[in-house]
Short mmCIF file of C-alpha atoms in Angstrom, two decimals:
data_model
loop_
_atom_site.label_atom_id
_atom_site.label_comp_id
_atom_site.label_asym_id
_atom_site.label_seq_id
_atom_site.Cartn_x
_atom_site.Cartn_y
_atom_site.Cartn_z
CA UNK A 1 27.79 112.01 45.19
CA UNK A 2 24.89 114.14 46.36
CA UNK A 3 24.93 117.90 46.71
CA UNK A 4 23.75 119.46 49.94
CA UNK A 5 23.35 123.07 51.00
CA UNK A 6 26.13 124.80 52.92
CA UNK A 7 26.32 128.24 54.45
CA UNK A 8 29.66 129.86 53.61
CA UNK A 9 31.02 131.98 56.46
CA UNK A 10 34.33 133.39 57.66
CA UNK A 11 35.82 132.69 61.07
CA UNK A 12 39.23 134.01 62.10
CA UNK A 13 39.99 134.98 58.51
CA UNK A 14 39.24 131.51 57.15
CA UNK A 15 36.38 130.56 54.87
CA UNK A 16 34.29 127.74 56.28
CA UNK A 17 31.27 125.74 55.15
CA UNK A 18 28.46 124.95 57.58
CA UNK A 19 25.94 122.25 56.70
CA UNK A 20 22.58 123.99 56.37
CA UNK A 21 21.02 121.21 58.47
CA UNK A 22 22.81 122.80 61.45
CA UNK A 23 21.56 126.31 60.65
CA UNK A 24 18.25 127.48 62.06
CA UNK A 25 18.79 131.11 61.07
CA UNK A 26 21.35 133.88 60.65
CA UNK A 27 21.01 136.99 62.81
CA UNK A 28 22.73 140.11 64.08
CA UNK A 29 23.46 139.72 67.77
CA UNK A 30 23.25 142.94 69.74
CA UNK A 31 23.77 143.15 73.48
CA UNK A 32 25.33 140.10 75.10
CA UNK A 33 25.05 139.76 78.88
CA UNK A 34 28.24 138.23 80.28
CA UNK A 35 27.71 135.09 82.32
CA UNK A 36 30.01 134.43 85.27
CA UNK A 37 31.78 131.13 85.86
CA UNK A 38 31.38 129.68 82.39
CA UNK A 39 33.94 128.37 79.94
CA UNK A 40 35.89 131.11 78.20
CA UNK A 41 34.36 130.33 74.79
CA UNK A 42 30.90 131.26 76.10
CA UNK A 43 30.49 135.01 75.54
CA UNK A 44 27.24 135.16 77.54
CA UNK A 45 23.51 135.26 76.90
CA UNK A 46 21.44 137.27 74.41
CA UNK A 47 17.73 137.75 73.82
CA UNK A 48 16.54 136.59 70.44
CA UNK A 49 12.91 136.43 69.36
CA UNK A 50 11.47 135.88 72.84
CA UNK A 51 14.09 133.33 73.81
CA UNK A 52 17.48 133.38 75.42
CA UNK A 53 20.42 132.00 73.46
CA UNK A 54 23.92 131.13 74.62
CA UNK A 55 26.44 133.13 72.60
CA UNK A 56 29.57 131.24 71.52
CA UNK A 57 32.81 133.10 70.76
CA UNK A 58 34.16 131.04 67.87
CA UNK A 59 37.69 132.37 68.19
CA UNK A 60 37.88 131.21 71.82
CA UNK A 61 36.12 127.93 70.91
CA UNK A 62 38.92 127.30 68.40
CA UNK A 63 41.56 127.88 71.08
CA UNK A 64 42.49 131.41 69.96
CA UNK A 65 42.21 134.70 71.87
CA UNK A 66 38.53 135.72 72.24
CA UNK A 67 36.92 138.17 69.83
CA UNK A 68 37.26 141.77 70.92
CA UNK A 69 33.95 142.99 69.52
CA UNK A 70 30.67 143.51 71.34
CA UNK A 71 28.18 142.06 68.86
CA UNK A 72 28.33 140.37 65.54
CA UNK A 73 26.69 138.20 62.95
CA UNK A 74 25.75 134.81 64.29
CA UNK A 75 24.51 131.47 63.10
CA UNK A 76 21.68 130.16 65.26
CA UNK A 77 21.80 126.43 65.82
CA UNK A 78 19.99 123.99 68.08
CA UNK A 79 22.10 121.35 69.82
CA UNK A 80 20.44 118.90 72.22
CA UNK A 81 17.34 121.13 72.37
CA UNK A 82 19.26 124.30 73.33
CA UNK A 83 19.64 127.37 71.11
CA UNK A 84 23.11 128.80 70.50
CA UNK A 85 24.31 131.86 68.64
CA UNK A 86 27.68 131.00 67.08
CA UNK A 87 29.51 134.23 66.24
CA UNK A 88 31.11 134.51 62.80
CA UNK A 89 33.24 137.25 61.26
CA UNK A 90 31.08 137.45 58.14
CA UNK A 91 28.62 135.49 56.04
CA UNK A 92 28.48 134.99 52.31
CA UNK A 93 25.75 132.81 50.89
CA UNK A 94 24.06 129.43 50.91
CA UNK A 95 24.83 127.20 47.95
CA UNK A 96 24.82 123.50 47.03
CA UNK A 97 28.13 121.65 47.21
CA UNK A 98 29.36 118.07 47.35
CA UNK A 99 31.09 117.35 50.65
CA UNK A 100 34.06 115.04 50.87
CA UNK A 101 36.12 113.73 53.80
CA UNK A 102 39.22 115.65 54.84
CA UNK A 103 42.31 114.35 53.03
CA UNK A 104 44.49 112.20 55.30
CA UNK A 105 47.53 114.45 54.88
CA UNK A 106 45.84 117.72 55.85
CA UNK A 107 47.23 119.35 58.99
CA UNK A 108 44.77 121.48 60.95
CA UNK A 109 45.84 123.47 63.98
CA UNK A 110 44.20 123.25 67.40
CA UNK A 111 40.46 123.73 67.43
CA UNK A 112 40.25 123.61 63.64
CA UNK A 113 41.21 119.93 63.90
CA UNK A 114 38.29 119.31 66.26
CA UNK A 115 35.76 121.39 64.30
CA UNK A 116 36.73 120.21 60.81
CA UNK A 117 34.46 117.47 59.52
CA UNK A 118 35.08 117.52 55.77
CA UNK A 119 35.60 119.85 52.87
CA UNK A 120 33.83 121.29 49.88
CA UNK A 121 35.31 122.76 46.74
CA UNK A 122 34.28 126.19 45.47
CA UNK A 123 35.78 127.56 42.27
CA UNK A 124 38.59 125.02 42.51
CA UNK A 125 39.52 126.00 46.08
CA UNK A 126 38.94 123.71 49.09
CA UNK A 127 36.88 125.11 51.97
CA UNK A 128 36.85 123.47 55.38
CA UNK A 129 33.45 122.12 56.44
CA UNK A 130 32.94 122.53 60.18
CA UNK A 131 30.64 120.98 62.76
CA UNK A 132 29.00 123.61 64.97
CA UNK A 133 28.67 121.05 67.78
CA UNK A 134 32.46 121.09 68.22
CA UNK A 135 32.37 124.88 68.65
CA UNK A 136 29.56 124.63 71.21
CA UNK A 137 31.63 122.20 73.29
CA UNK A 138 34.68 124.47 73.08
CA UNK A 139 38.36 123.70 72.86
CA UNK A 140 40.05 120.71 74.39
CA UNK A 141 43.02 121.39 76.62
CA UNK A 142 45.56 120.54 73.91
CA UNK A 143 44.04 122.93 71.33
CA UNK A 144 44.14 126.08 73.48
CA UNK A 145 46.67 128.66 72.26
CA UNK A 146 49.33 129.66 74.71
CA UNK A 147 49.25 133.42 75.34
#
């Protein structure tokens, strides 16, 4: 098994691992301009280093109530040639880990099921590896929390 680099972050109180191949950079997002008539997981647009990025509210993308904060830490990723800022609650570090498939008996709720793509183990504890592409696409109808 080969080690690869993962960024360890926290989303909705849960530690997650993001494959460093999906991470262009990590930034602080300031002002986000709301965009009308978009999916609810799209917070809006923000200026970042002479480019415009689409800001993704990870809580809403996972089918939970949207984040209530104005700006935050974000992971910048490029999907299909477009730049996205994926908001996270906090960031820890980048470190090498061995990724393994999710165990067959693991039960993930809603959007976590769609975003989860494997797991790593850190200090004997499993951490869910997520695919940022699933967060960009947002929740499916059956993963949206009922308010």
